[in-house]
XYZ file of C-alpha atoms in Angstrom:
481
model
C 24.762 -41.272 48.161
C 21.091 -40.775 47.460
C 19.569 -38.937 44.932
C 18.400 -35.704 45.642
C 14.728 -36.322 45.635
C 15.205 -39.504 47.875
C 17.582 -37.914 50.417
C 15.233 -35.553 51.316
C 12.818 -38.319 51.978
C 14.879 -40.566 53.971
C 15.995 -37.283 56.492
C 12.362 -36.349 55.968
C 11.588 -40.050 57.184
C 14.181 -39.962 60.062
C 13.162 -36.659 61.834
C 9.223 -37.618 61.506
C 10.473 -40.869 63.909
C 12.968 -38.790 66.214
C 10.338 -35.680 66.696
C 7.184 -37.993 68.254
C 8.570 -36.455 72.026
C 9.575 -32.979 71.035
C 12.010 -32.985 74.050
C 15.746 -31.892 73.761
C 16.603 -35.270 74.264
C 14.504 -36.260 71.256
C 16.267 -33.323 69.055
C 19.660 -33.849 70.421
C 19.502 -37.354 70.339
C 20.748 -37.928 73.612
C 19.359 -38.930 76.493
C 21.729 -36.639 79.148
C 20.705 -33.440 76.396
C 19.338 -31.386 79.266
C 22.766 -31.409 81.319
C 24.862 -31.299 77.463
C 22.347 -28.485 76.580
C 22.862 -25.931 79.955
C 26.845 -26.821 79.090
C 27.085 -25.977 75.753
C 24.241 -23.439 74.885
C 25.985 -20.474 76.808
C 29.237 -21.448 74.854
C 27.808 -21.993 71.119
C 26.235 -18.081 71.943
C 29.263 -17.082 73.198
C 30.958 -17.531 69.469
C 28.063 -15.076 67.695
C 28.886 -11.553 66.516
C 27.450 -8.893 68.221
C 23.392 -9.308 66.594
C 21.302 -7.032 69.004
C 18.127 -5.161 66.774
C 19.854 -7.428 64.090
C 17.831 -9.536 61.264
C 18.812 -13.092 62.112
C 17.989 -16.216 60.163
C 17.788 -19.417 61.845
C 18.098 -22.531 60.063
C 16.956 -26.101 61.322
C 15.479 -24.109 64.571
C 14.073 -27.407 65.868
C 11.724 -26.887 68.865
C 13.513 -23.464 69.873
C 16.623 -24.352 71.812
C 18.096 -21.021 70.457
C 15.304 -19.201 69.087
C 14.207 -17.865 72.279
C 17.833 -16.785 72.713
C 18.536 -15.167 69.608
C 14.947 -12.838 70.072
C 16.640 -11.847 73.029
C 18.990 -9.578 71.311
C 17.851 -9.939 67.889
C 15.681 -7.045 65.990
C 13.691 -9.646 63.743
C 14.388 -13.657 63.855
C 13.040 -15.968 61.356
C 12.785 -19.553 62.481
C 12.813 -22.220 60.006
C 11.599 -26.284 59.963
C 11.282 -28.934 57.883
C 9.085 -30.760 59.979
C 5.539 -28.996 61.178
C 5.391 -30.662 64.659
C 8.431 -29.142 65.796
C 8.156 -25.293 64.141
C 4.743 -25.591 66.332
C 6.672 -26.836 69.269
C 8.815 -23.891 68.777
C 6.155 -21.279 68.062
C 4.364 -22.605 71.227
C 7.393 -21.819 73.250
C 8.520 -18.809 72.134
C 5.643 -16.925 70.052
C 4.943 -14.782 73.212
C 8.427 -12.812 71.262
C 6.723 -10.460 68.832
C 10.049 -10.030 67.017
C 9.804 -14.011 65.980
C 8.272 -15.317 62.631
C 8.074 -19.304 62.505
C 7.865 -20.946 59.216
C 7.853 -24.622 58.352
C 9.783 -24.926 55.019
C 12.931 -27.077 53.523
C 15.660 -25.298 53.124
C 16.732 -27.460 49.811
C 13.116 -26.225 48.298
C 13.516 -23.994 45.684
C 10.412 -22.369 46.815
C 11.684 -20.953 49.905
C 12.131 -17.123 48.512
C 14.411 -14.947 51.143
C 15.262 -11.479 50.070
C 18.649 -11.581 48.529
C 21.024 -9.303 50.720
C 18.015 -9.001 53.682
C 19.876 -10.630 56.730
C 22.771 -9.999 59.764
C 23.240 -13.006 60.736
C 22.420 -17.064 59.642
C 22.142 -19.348 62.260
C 22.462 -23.143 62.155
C 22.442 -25.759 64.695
C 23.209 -29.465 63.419
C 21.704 -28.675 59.915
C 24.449 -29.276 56.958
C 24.982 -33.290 58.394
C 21.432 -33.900 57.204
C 22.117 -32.272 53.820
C 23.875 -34.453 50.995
C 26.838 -32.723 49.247
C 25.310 -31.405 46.646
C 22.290 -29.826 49.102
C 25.021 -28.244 51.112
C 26.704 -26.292 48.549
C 23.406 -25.338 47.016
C 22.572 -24.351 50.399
C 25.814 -22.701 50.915
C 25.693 -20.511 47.482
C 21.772 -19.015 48.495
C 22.952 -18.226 52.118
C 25.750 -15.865 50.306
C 22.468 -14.217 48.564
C 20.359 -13.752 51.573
C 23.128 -12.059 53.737
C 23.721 -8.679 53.779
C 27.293 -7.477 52.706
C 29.198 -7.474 55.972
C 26.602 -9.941 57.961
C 27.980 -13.309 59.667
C 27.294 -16.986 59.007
C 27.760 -19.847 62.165
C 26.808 -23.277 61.969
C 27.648 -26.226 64.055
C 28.186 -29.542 62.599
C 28.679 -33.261 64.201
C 32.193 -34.409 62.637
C 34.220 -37.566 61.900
C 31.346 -39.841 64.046
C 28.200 -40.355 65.523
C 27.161 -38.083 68.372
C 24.500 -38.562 70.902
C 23.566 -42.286 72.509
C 19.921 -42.386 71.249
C 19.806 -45.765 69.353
C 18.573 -45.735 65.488
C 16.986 -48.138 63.368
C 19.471 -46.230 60.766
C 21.378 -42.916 60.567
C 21.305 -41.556 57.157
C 23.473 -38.536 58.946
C 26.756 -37.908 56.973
C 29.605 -37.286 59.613
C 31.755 -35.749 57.099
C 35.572 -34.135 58.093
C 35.537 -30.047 58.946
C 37.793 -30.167 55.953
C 34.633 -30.254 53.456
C 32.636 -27.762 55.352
C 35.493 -25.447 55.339
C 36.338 -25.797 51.314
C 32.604 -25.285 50.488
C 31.806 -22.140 52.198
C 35.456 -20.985 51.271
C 34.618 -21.516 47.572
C 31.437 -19.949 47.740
C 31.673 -16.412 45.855
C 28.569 -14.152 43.974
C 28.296 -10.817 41.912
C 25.387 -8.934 42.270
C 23.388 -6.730 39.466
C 25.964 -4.312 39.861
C 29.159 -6.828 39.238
C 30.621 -6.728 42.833
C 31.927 -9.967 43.741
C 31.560 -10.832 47.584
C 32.823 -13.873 49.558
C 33.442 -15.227 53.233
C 36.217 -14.353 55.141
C 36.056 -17.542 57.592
C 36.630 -15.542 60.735
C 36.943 -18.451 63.352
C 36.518 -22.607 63.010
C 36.498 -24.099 66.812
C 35.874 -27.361 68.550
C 33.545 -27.694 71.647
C 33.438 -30.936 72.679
C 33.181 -33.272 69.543
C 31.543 -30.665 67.547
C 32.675 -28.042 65.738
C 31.668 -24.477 65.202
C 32.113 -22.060 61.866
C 31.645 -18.459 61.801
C 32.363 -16.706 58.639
C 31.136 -13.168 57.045
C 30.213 -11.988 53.713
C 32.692 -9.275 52.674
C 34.093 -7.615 48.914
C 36.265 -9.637 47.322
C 38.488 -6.992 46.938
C 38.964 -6.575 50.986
C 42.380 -6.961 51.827
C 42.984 -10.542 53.265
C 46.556 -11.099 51.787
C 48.356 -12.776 54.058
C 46.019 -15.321 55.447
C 45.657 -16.094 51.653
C 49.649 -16.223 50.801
C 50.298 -18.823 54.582
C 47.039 -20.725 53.021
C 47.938 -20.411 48.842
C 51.742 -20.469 49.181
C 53.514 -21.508 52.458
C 51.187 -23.758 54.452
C 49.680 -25.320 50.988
C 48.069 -28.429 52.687
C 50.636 -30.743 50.437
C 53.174 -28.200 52.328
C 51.971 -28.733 55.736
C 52.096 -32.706 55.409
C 55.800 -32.284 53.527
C 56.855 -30.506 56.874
C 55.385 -33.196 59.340
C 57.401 -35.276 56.703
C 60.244 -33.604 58.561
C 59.348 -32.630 61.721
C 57.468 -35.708 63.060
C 53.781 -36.819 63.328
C 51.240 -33.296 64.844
C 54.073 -31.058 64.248
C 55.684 -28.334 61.882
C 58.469 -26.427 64.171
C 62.034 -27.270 64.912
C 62.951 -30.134 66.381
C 59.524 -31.805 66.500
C 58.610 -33.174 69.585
C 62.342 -33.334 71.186
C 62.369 -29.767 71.655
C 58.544 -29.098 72.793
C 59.464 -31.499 75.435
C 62.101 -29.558 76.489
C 60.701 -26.431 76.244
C 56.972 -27.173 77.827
C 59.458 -28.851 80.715
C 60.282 -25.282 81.608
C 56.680 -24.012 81.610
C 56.395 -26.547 84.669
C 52.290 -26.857 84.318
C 50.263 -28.110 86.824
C 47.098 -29.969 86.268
C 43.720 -27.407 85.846
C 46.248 -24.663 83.825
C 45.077 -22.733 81.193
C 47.430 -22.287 78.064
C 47.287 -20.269 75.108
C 49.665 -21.650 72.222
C 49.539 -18.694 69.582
C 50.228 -20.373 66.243
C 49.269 -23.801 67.482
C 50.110 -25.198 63.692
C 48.860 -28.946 63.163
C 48.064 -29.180 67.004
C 50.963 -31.630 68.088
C 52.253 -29.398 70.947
C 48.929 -28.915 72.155
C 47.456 -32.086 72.476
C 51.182 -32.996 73.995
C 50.783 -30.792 76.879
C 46.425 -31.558 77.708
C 47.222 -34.968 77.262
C 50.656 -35.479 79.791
C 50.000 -32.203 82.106
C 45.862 -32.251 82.008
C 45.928 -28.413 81.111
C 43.629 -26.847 79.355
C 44.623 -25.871 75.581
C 43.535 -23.115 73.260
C 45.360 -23.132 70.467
C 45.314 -20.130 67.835
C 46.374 -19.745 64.066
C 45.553 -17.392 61.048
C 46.231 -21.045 58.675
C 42.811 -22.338 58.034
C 44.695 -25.298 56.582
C 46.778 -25.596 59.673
C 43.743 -25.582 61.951
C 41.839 -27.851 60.126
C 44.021 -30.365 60.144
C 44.701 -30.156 64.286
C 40.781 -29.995 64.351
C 40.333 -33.552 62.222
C 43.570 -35.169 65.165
C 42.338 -33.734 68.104
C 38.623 -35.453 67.365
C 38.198 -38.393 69.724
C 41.111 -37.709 71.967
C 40.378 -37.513 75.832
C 41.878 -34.005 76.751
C 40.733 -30.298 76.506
C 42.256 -28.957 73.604
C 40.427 -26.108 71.260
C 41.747 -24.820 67.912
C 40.536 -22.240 66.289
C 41.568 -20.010 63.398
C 42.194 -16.476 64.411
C 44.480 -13.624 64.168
C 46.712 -13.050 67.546
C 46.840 -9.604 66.541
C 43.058 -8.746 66.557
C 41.872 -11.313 68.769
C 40.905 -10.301 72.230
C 40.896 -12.428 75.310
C 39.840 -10.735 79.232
C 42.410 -9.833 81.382
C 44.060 -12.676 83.823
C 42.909 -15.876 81.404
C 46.160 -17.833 81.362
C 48.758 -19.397 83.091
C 50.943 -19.410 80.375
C 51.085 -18.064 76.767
C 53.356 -20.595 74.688
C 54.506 -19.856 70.559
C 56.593 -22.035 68.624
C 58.501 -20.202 65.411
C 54.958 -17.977 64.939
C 55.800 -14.235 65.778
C 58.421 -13.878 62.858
C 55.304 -13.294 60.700
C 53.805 -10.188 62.963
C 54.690 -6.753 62.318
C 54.189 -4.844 66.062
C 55.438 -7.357 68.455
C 55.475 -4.737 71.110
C 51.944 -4.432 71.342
C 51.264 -7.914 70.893
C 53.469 -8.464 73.597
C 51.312 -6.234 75.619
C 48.773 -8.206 74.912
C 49.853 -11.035 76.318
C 50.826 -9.445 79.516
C 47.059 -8.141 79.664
C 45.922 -11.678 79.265
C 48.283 -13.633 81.570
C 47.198 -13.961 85.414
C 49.768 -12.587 87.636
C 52.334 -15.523 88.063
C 52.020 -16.516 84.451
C 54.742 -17.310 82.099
C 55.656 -17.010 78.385
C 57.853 -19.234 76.290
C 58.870 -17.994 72.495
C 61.164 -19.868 70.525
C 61.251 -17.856 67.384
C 64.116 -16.559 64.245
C 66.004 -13.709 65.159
C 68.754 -11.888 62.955
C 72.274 -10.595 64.669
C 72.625 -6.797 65.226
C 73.224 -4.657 62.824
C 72.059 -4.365 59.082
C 71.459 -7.923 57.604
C 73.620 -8.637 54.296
C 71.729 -8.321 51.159
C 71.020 -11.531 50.495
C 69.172 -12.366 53.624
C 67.094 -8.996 53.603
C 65.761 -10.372 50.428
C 65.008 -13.815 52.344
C 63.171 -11.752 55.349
C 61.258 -9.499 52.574
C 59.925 -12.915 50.549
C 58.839 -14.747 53.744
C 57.435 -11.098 55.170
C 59.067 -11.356 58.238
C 59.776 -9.412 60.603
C 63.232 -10.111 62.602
C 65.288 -8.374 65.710
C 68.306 -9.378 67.296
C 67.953 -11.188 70.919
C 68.504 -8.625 72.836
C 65.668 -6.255 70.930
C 63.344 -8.916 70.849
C 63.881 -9.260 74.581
C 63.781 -5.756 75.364
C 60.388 -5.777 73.995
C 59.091 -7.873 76.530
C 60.199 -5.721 79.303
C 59.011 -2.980 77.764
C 55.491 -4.673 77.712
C 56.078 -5.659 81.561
C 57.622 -8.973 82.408
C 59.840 -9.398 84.718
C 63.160 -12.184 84.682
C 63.215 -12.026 81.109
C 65.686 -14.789 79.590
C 66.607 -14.178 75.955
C 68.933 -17.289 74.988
C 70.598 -17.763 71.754
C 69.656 -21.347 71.241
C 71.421 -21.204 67.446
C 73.921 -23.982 67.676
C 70.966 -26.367 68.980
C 68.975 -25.104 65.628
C 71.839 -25.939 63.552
C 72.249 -29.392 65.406
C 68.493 -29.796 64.872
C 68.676 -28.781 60.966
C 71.395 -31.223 60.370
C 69.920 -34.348 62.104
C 66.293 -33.858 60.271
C 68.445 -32.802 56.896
C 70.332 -36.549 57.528
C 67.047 -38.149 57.973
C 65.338 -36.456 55.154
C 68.425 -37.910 52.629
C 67.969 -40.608 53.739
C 64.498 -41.116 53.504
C 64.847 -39.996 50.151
C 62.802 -42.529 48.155
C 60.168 -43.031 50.307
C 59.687 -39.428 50.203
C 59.483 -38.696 47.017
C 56.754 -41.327 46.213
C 54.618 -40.411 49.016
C 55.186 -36.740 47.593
C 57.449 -35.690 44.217
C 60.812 -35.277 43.917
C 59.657 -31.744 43.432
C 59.004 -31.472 47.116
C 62.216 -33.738 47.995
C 64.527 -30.739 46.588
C 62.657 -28.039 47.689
C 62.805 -29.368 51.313
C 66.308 -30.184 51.022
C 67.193 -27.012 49.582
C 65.413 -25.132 52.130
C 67.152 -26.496 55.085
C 70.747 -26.303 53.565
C 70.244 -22.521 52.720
C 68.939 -22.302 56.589
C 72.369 -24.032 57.685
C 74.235 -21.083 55.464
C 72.333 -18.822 56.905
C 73.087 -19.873 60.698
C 75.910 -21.051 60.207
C 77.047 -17.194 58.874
C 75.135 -15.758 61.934
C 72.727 -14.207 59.926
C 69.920 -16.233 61.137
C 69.692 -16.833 64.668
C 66.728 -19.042 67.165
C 66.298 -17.483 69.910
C 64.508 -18.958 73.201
C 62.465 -16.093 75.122
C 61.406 -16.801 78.807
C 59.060 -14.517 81.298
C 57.236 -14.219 83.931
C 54.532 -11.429 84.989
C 54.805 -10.843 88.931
């Protein structure tokens, strides 16, 4: 990589040739940007925080694509160039907004002084990719200073390849994976004068088209974000993650892999156009299964930033309309009627108040929609000791079938089924177990025999457990009339 100094010469160098124009198809590098840019503008605003009579901070504003849109709601927007041409281009377009300032600077200069702790939201648009690594996290580390305590940061990258068909002498751009974007801004903490140590709480990473988007917001360090930490820190470690696909097979980390989704999404019977919500999507497999053999449309949710950034980095490239995106199903909020059908694969043990998140997704099915849960259940009646201390380590939160299925007719659906799948589960445990054993070797030097035992160990104590009744899969169907 190039040295500081001489990176910002050769992006300096690059821009100066792709700015001569100043059209959108100059900026975006493309030469259909005018249809891309009527697409895609309404949905990259559509991911902002509320920011109306807010301060907002754009980055890399080029010739005003969004500037115009963000003094729209915006109290005060500052937009920011490297390159004079196009911060004139901008201010020629959109100066008639009083509440605009326009400012040709660098963001990498050490001269460019914004009040720490003075701004709502920071705005970036295809900005970090022209950055080296070092810039970015520099970048990433003052961006902390200049927003206020509770303001939001979203930036949209290029991933993985080159985007746009505008031909280059060269591309100095560096396509990097979401992975590193994620990690940097994660990492990023600061104390102020006082001692208070603030970070960002990434609040949602998506995919529109073969970009992807970040929003994350400055908040205490002391603010209560637990359990996305322990499915992050302890269960869905990445190492973890890729020891499960170990088991499960390649894009997934639920029972029975891609044998049972088959079966399962077979009962959803989707037709092509269908829009399906799969609420703790994991590592993506299911998803992509189901856009790429029923051409449905896919949103898949999960609170594992690890588990979404992985299904963002395989879903790149692939010909079917799949999202992911890293959210909580209990506080995220979709309009009534979106799907067809709501889909979760061994997700809900982790939440607390099914019943209202069932209600939820009775709100946000159209009439005619189904549901299909497979998820761990307990039998009735008080658990022994031994697996209430299992349930309390894992923070789980179990019911018996025909609780679990109660619930969903209590939040509406009609022709609930509520199956007790546990002998398949226990068929399914023993065949990846077998595998597993015998794969031994190869295991533990593509991983430790660390992992090896604690995998093995894992699924013979779930065998015990079934095989006792304790622990139970259940398969919940419904339909909302």
């Amino acid at each position: 990589m190039a040295a500081q100094g001489e990176e910002r010469k050769i992006q300096k160098s690059y821009w100066i040739e792709h700015s001569v124009d100043l059209t959108v198809e100059a900026m975006m590098l493309d030469s259909k940007a005018s249809d891309l840019d009527k697409e895609e503008r309404p949905e990259v605003l559509s991911l902002l925080p509320p920011f109306k009579g807010k301060s907002v901070l754009e980055l890399g504003a080029g010739i005003g694509r969004f500037t115009g849109e963000l003094a729209k709601e915006a109290g005060q927007v500052l937009a920011l160039d490297f390159i004079e041409s196009v911060i004139k281009k901008n201010e020629g377009t959109n100066g008639h907004f009083k509440n605009v300032k326009f400012m040709c600077a660098d963001v990498t200069s050490p001269n460019l002084k914004i009040p720490s702790e003075s701004v709502d939201l920071i705005f970036s648009n295809w900005l970090l990719m022209y950055l080296s690594d070092k810039e970015v996290e520099t970048l990433a580390e003052r961006m902390v200073k200049w927003l206020k305590v509770g303001g939001f940061i979203f930036f949209r990258e290029s991933c993985f390849h080159q985007s746009g068909d505008c031909k280059r002498k060269n591309n100095p751009t560096h396509y990097r994976e979401p992975s590193f974007y994620t990690k940097v801004f994660k990492e990023c903490m600061m104390r102020d004068d006082s001692g208070n140590s603030f970070e960002l709480s990434l609040i949602s990473c998506k995919c529109i088209g073969a970009y992807i988007c970040w929003l994350l917001k400055k908040v205490n360090s002391q603010d209560d974000r637990g359990f996305q930490r322990f499915l992050d820190n302890v269960q869905y470690k990445c190492s973890g993650i890729l020891r499960y696909e170990r088991v499960f097979g390649e894009g997934f980390v639920s029972t029975g892999g891609i044998d049972t989704t088959k079966e399962f999404v077979a009962k959803l019977e989707l037709k092509p156009g269908q829009k399906v919500l799969d609420v703790g999507c994991g590592i993506g497999g299911g998803d992509l299964y189901m856009a790429e053999n029923f051409d449905v449309e896919v949103i898949g949710i999960d609170l594992s930033i690890n588990m979404v950034s992985f299904a963002l980095e395989r879903a790149i490239g692939r010909k079917c309309s799949v999202e992911f995106e890293v959210a909580d199903c209990t506080k995220k909020t979709y309009p009534d009627n979106t799907f067809n059908v709501i889909y979760s694969r061994d997700t809900i043990l982790h939440i607390q108040d099914k019943a209202a998140l069932f209600k939820s997704f009775f709100k946000w099915l159209k009439p005619g929609g189904k549901i299909l849960i497979s998820d761990y259940c307990k039998r009735a009646g008080p658990p022994s000791s031994e697996f209430r201390e299992y349930i309390k380590q894992r923070g789980y939160e179990l019911h018996d079938l025909e609780t679990y299925g109660q619930m969903l007719k209590d939040a509406g659906f009609d022709e609930v089924i509520a199956e007790d799948r546990t002998d398949q589960f226990i068929n399914v445990l023993e065949r990846e177990l077998d595998a597993t054993e015998k794969d031994r070797d190869a295991f533990i030097r593509e991983f430790s025999e660390e992992d090896y035992n604690e995998i093995v160990g894992g699924w013979k104590a779930k065998l015990i457990r079934s095989s006792l009744g304790e622990q139970k899969w259940g398969l919940f169907i419904a339909n909302k009339k």
